[in-house]
Short mmCIF file of C-alpha atoms in Angstrom, two decimals:
data_model
loop_
_atom_site.label_atom_id
_atom_site.label_comp_id
_atom_site.label_asym_id
_atom_site.label_seq_id
_atom_site.Cartn_x
_atom_site.Cartn_y
_atom_site.Cartn_z
CA UNK L 28 84.38 94.00 95.98
CA UNK L 29 85.39 93.07 99.20
CA UNK L 30 88.90 93.76 101.67
CA UNK L 31 90.32 90.26 100.75
CA UNK L 32 89.68 90.18 97.35
CA UNK L 33 91.90 93.41 96.40
CA UNK L 34 94.64 91.66 99.58
CA UNK L 35 94.45 88.32 97.20
CA UNK L 36 95.09 90.31 93.88
CA UNK L 37 98.32 92.19 95.71
CA UNK L 38 100.28 88.93 97.09
CA UNK L 39 99.44 86.92 94.13
CA UNK L 40 101.28 90.16 92.39
CA UNK L 41 104.24 90.21 94.52
CA UNK L 42 104.81 86.37 93.75
CA UNK L 43 104.48 86.90 90.83
CA UNK L 44 107.18 89.36 91.24
CA UNK L 45 109.40 88.07 93.44
CA UNK L 46 109.65 85.17 90.99
CA UNK L 47 110.67 86.54 88.09
CA UNK L 48 113.00 88.63 89.93
CA UNK L 49 114.99 85.04 91.09
CA UNK L 50 114.24 83.88 88.01
CA UNK L 51 115.40 85.79 85.06
CA UNK L 52 119.01 86.09 83.87
CA UNK L 53 117.98 89.47 82.14
CA UNK L 54 119.04 92.27 83.95
CA UNK L 55 116.26 94.86 81.92
CA UNK L 56 113.78 91.66 82.74
CA UNK L 57 114.71 91.68 86.66
CA UNK L 58 113.80 95.38 86.89
CA UNK L 59 110.35 94.59 85.52
CA UNK L 60 109.79 92.36 87.70
CA UNK L 61 110.54 94.53 90.66
CA UNK L 62 107.88 97.03 89.05
CA UNK L 63 105.58 94.43 89.88
CA UNK L 64 106.81 94.36 93.38
CA UNK L 65 106.24 98.17 94.04
CA UNK L 66 103.06 97.50 92.24
CA UNK L 67 101.78 95.45 94.97
CA UNK L 68 103.56 97.25 97.99
CA UNK L 69 100.58 100.30 96.85
CA UNK L 70 98.48 98.39 96.12
CA UNK L 71 98.35 97.36 99.22
CA UNK L 72 98.91 100.71 100.93
CA UNK L 73 96.27 101.84 99.05
CA UNK L 74 93.15 99.11 99.87
CA UNK L 75 94.12 99.82 103.55
CA UNK L 76 93.43 102.74 103.22
CA UNK L 77 90.20 102.19 101.89
CA UNK L 78 88.84 99.42 103.85
CA UNK L 79 90.26 100.44 107.47
CA UNK L 80 92.05 103.78 108.22
CA UNK L 81 89.61 105.94 105.55
CA UNK L 82 92.16 108.68 106.03
CA UNK L 83 94.49 110.08 102.67
CA UNK L 84 97.80 108.83 104.44
CA UNK L 85 98.12 105.68 101.91
CA UNK L 86 97.42 107.62 99.03
CA UNK L 87 99.91 109.90 99.57
CA UNK L 88 102.38 106.57 100.72
CA UNK L 89 101.31 105.13 97.13
CA UNK L 90 102.26 108.47 95.57
CA UNK L 91 105.94 108.12 97.85
CA UNK L 92 106.19 104.93 95.99
CA UNK L 93 106.03 105.84 92.31
CA UNK L 94 108.27 108.83 92.75
CA UNK L 95 110.62 105.81 94.60
CA UNK L 96 110.07 103.38 91.52
CA UNK L 97 110.47 106.06 88.22
CA UNK L 98 114.10 107.40 90.23
CA UNK L 99 115.35 103.75 91.10
CA UNK L 100 114.25 102.99 87.36
CA UNK L 101 115.61 105.69 85.34
CA UNK L 102 119.55 105.36 88.12
CA UNK L 103 119.03 101.66 87.02
CA UNK L 104 118.56 101.87 83.39
CA UNK L 105 121.76 104.09 83.18
CA UNK L 106 123.69 101.55 85.10
CA UNK L 107 122.26 98.56 82.67
CA UNK L 108 123.29 101.12 79.80
CA UNK L 109 127.05 101.77 81.48
CA UNK L 110 127.24 98.15 81.85
CA UNK L 111 126.19 97.22 78.51
CA UNK L 112 128.66 99.94 76.80
CA UNK L 113 131.68 98.53 79.13
CA UNK L 114 131.36 94.83 78.70
CA UNK L 115 128.37 94.38 75.88
CA UNK L 116 126.47 91.62 77.81
CA UNK L 117 123.42 92.58 80.43
CA UNK L 118 123.92 88.81 82.12
CA UNK L 119 123.54 88.96 84.96
CA UNK L 120 126.10 86.43 85.84
CA UNK L 121 128.77 88.53 83.86
CA UNK L 122 128.88 91.44 86.77
CA UNK L 123 131.63 90.48 88.00
CA UNK L 124 133.73 93.28 88.18
CA UNK L 125 133.99 94.03 92.01
CA UNK L 126 134.54 90.20 93.20
CA UNK L 127 138.42 90.35 94.08
CA UNK P 18 77.70 95.68 89.52
CA UNK P 19 79.48 97.96 87.12
CA UNK P 20 82.02 98.06 89.94
CA UNK P 21 82.45 94.09 89.48
CA UNK P 22 82.99 93.90 86.56
CA UNK P 23 85.64 96.24 86.80
CA UNK P 24 87.23 94.98 89.20
CA UNK P 25 87.15 91.15 88.06
CA UNK P 26 88.50 92.73 84.83
CA UNK P 27 91.21 94.68 86.30
CA UNK P 28 92.69 92.09 88.36
CA UNK P 29 92.03 89.36 85.12
CA UNK P 30 94.32 92.17 83.02
CA UNK P 31 96.99 92.61 86.62
CA UNK P 32 97.56 89.05 87.08
CA UNK P 33 97.82 87.85 83.06
CA UNK P 34 99.95 90.86 82.87
CA UNK P 35 102.65 89.45 85.28
CA UNK P 36 102.49 86.14 84.32
CA UNK P 37 103.28 86.35 81.19
CA UNK P 38 105.89 89.03 81.92
CA UNK P 39 107.72 87.07 84.28
CA UNK P 40 106.98 83.92 81.77
CA UNK P 41 107.83 85.07 78.28
CA UNK P 42 110.54 84.53 75.71
CA UNK P 43 111.06 87.80 74.72
CA UNK P 44 111.90 91.03 76.59
CA UNK P 45 110.01 93.50 74.32
CA UNK P 46 106.56 91.19 74.81
CA UNK P 47 107.39 91.12 78.55
CA UNK P 48 107.47 95.02 78.34
CA UNK P 49 104.43 95.48 76.47
CA UNK P 50 102.89 92.77 79.33
CA UNK P 51 103.71 95.19 81.66
CA UNK P 52 102.11 97.62 80.62
CA UNK P 53 98.92 95.46 80.73
CA UNK P 54 99.48 94.69 83.87
CA UNK P 55 100.39 97.97 85.23
CA UNK P 56 97.06 99.21 83.70
CA UNK P 57 95.12 96.77 85.43
CA UNK P 58 96.58 97.63 88.64
CA UNK P 59 95.24 101.41 87.90
CA UNK P 60 91.70 99.93 87.03
CA UNK P 61 91.97 99.08 90.77
CA UNK P 62 93.26 102.27 92.21
CA UNK P 63 89.97 103.23 90.45
CA UNK P 64 87.66 100.73 92.04
CA UNK P 65 88.91 102.08 95.50
CA UNK P 66 88.20 105.12 94.83
CA UNK P 67 91.66 106.40 94.84
CA UNK P 68 91.31 108.86 91.30
CA UNK P 69 94.65 110.51 92.03
CA UNK P 70 96.83 107.80 92.60
CA UNK P 71 95.28 105.94 88.88
CA UNK P 72 96.45 109.05 87.59
CA UNK P 73 99.31 109.25 88.46
CA UNK P 74 100.10 105.65 88.25
CA UNK P 75 98.97 105.84 84.41
CA UNK P 76 101.18 109.35 83.99
CA UNK P 77 103.61 108.08 85.32
CA UNK P 78 104.46 103.78 85.22
CA UNK P 79 102.62 103.78 81.77
CA UNK P 80 103.92 106.93 80.11
CA UNK P 81 107.38 107.29 82.24
CA UNK P 82 108.71 103.53 83.30
CA UNK P 83 107.74 100.99 80.41
CA UNK P 84 108.43 103.69 77.89
CA UNK P 85 112.69 104.22 79.55
CA UNK P 86 112.56 100.17 80.23
CA UNK P 87 111.08 99.87 76.48
CA UNK P 88 114.63 102.11 75.28
CA UNK P 89 116.83 100.25 77.87
CA UNK P 90 115.63 96.85 75.92
CA UNK P 91 115.99 98.35 72.34
CA UNK P 92 119.31 99.76 73.06
CA UNK P 93 120.35 96.99 74.19
CA UNK P 94 119.72 94.60 71.61
CA UNK P 95 122.21 94.66 69.24
CA UNK P 96 125.39 93.05 70.32
CA UNK P 97 128.04 93.30 67.93
CA UNK P 98 130.17 90.18 67.52
CA UNK P 99 129.78 87.21 69.51
CA UNK P 100 126.99 85.77 71.98
CA UNK P 101 128.57 84.41 74.33
CA UNK P 102 131.06 85.05 76.24
CA UNK P 103 134.09 82.46 77.47
CA UNK P 104 132.17 81.43 80.41
CA UNK P 105 129.94 80.25 77.60
CA UNK P 106 127.73 82.67 79.54
CA UNK P 107 124.49 84.04 76.70
CA UNK P 108 124.98 87.98 76.21
CA UNK P 109 121.75 88.55 75.10
CA UNK P 110 119.75 86.27 77.98
CA UNK P 111 115.86 86.48 77.63
CA UNK P 112 114.22 83.29 79.98
CA UNK P 113 116.34 81.81 83.03
CA UNK P 114 116.47 77.99 83.02
CA UNK P 115 114.94 75.28 84.92
CA UNK P 116 116.70 75.43 88.13
CA UNK P 117 116.65 79.69 87.95
CA UNK P 118 113.19 79.08 87.71
CA UNK P 119 112.21 76.02 90.17
CA UNK P 120 114.51 78.21 92.68
CA UNK P 121 111.88 81.49 92.29
CA UNK P 122 108.83 79.36 92.76
CA UNK P 123 110.58 77.56 95.86
CA UNK P 124 111.72 80.95 97.50
CA UNK P 125 108.21 82.21 96.24
CA UNK P 126 106.20 79.60 98.01
CA UNK P 127 108.20 80.83 101.23
CA UNK P 128 107.44 84.09 101.14
CA UNK P 129 103.76 83.21 100.30
CA UNK P 130 103.65 81.44 103.61
CA UNK P 131 104.86 83.73 105.30
CA UNK P 132 102.96 86.44 103.93
CA UNK P 133 99.59 84.33 105.05
CA UNK P 134 101.08 83.81 108.82
CA UNK P 135 101.46 87.33 108.56
CA UNK P 136 97.68 87.86 107.27
CA UNK P 137 95.97 85.60 109.37
CA UNK P 138 97.42 87.68 112.47
CA UNK P 139 96.21 91.14 110.92
CA UNK P 140 92.85 89.96 110.07
CA UNK P 141 92.34 89.12 113.95
CA UNK P 142 93.52 92.64 115.05
CA UNK P 143 92.05 94.54 111.81
CA UNK P 144 88.64 96.30 112.14
CA UNK P 145 87.04 96.44 108.96
CA UNK P 146 85.62 100.27 109.01
CA UNK P 147 82.51 101.64 107.07
CA UNK P 148 83.48 102.03 103.53
CA UNK P 149 83.16 105.97 102.40
CA UNK P 150 80.90 106.82 100.09
CA UNK P 151 83.20 108.25 96.81
CA UNK P 152 84.58 112.15 97.01
CA UNK P 153 87.57 113.00 95.34
CA UNK P 154 90.77 112.87 96.74
CA UNK P 155 92.68 115.49 94.68
CA UNK P 156 92.31 118.63 96.68
CA UNK P 157 92.94 116.41 99.96
CA UNK P 158 95.61 115.00 99.08
CA UNK P 159 97.20 118.12 98.24
CA UNK P 160 96.61 119.98 101.66
CA UNK P 161 97.60 116.18 103.46
CA UNK P 162 101.42 116.68 100.68
CA UNK P 163 102.15 120.58 101.22
CA UNK P 164 100.85 120.14 104.99
CA UNK P 165 101.50 116.44 106.82
CA UNK P 166 103.83 115.00 104.77
CA UNK P 167 105.92 118.17 103.46
CA UNK P 168 109.13 117.21 105.47
CA UNK P 169 108.70 113.77 102.98
CA UNK P 170 107.69 116.21 99.95
CA UNK P 171 111.00 117.92 99.93
CA UNK P 172 112.58 114.78 99.73
CA UNK P 173 111.13 113.30 97.52
CA UNK P 174 112.40 116.50 95.26
CA UNK P 175 115.71 116.16 96.17
CA UNK P 176 115.85 112.97 94.89
CA UNK P 177 114.95 113.07 91.91
CA UNK P 178 117.24 115.58 91.76
CA UNK P 179 119.40 113.41 92.18
CA UNK P 180 118.17 110.30 89.97
CA UNK P 181 118.01 112.65 87.33
CA UNK P 182 122.00 114.30 87.73
CA UNK P 183 122.95 110.42 88.44
CA UNK P 184 120.98 109.12 85.72
CA UNK P 185 122.51 111.98 83.31
CA UNK P 186 126.31 111.24 84.70
CA UNK P 187 126.40 106.91 84.93
CA UNK P 188 124.73 106.40 81.29
CA UNK P 189 126.46 109.74 79.19
CA UNK P 190 128.89 108.41 76.80
CA UNK P 191 132.21 107.49 77.47
CA UNK P 192 135.47 109.13 75.78
CA UNK P 193 137.90 107.33 75.06
CA UNK P 194 141.14 109.99 75.08
CA UNK P 195 141.18 109.92 78.54
#
């Protein structure tokens, strides 16, 4: 299949992730949508390295994106669990402790 | 032919999973549909000839991140006491309301127009190379990781250590007598 079909899939994935981040109110659901955005970026890198560059750098960059996504998920969910222990809520509008 | 079938089924799994992830009401179901979407992305990597990235996607995302998400959903599911706080916000919300979805779709349309504008310029500039025949990428990625990209490789190990220690410290149980 061609170059453009992969880019279309990646763009749709990114746009759906943006909609999910903005529309959801649950912090865990927002983190789920963030994973969609990161996957769209990694898919774009691998697509370009197949059809344009033909070297291995896109694959390495996709691997680093996966590493950063794993670290982000671990720390983000730890923060969510801590927030739930303190406030007993995971509504994103309840995270007001840093407001003056 | 087989390549085409694999691409279409993977793309369908990716997009249907993503749509259901952002629109289904139950968060646990959303995590399972995210699993479907990530499996589709792994299939797309396979059709692109990126075998190592596909396997790492399966191991790290499907085996790690989604399980972590499911654990977080289960640990935050049961809230004791009342369901809403003093401002009337539901404590464990499932979906946004109509207004947030409208804002999300409008913003996504803006982002989509920007991306399309960007792609028209990029397509005018980039020349497509000859698609190479399939060859295993594992040894090339390994040599590249300890050769050209060795600094990023070491920094990512420090990042993972920091994330491990940070997650353990942030989510440790609270001590009351302090």
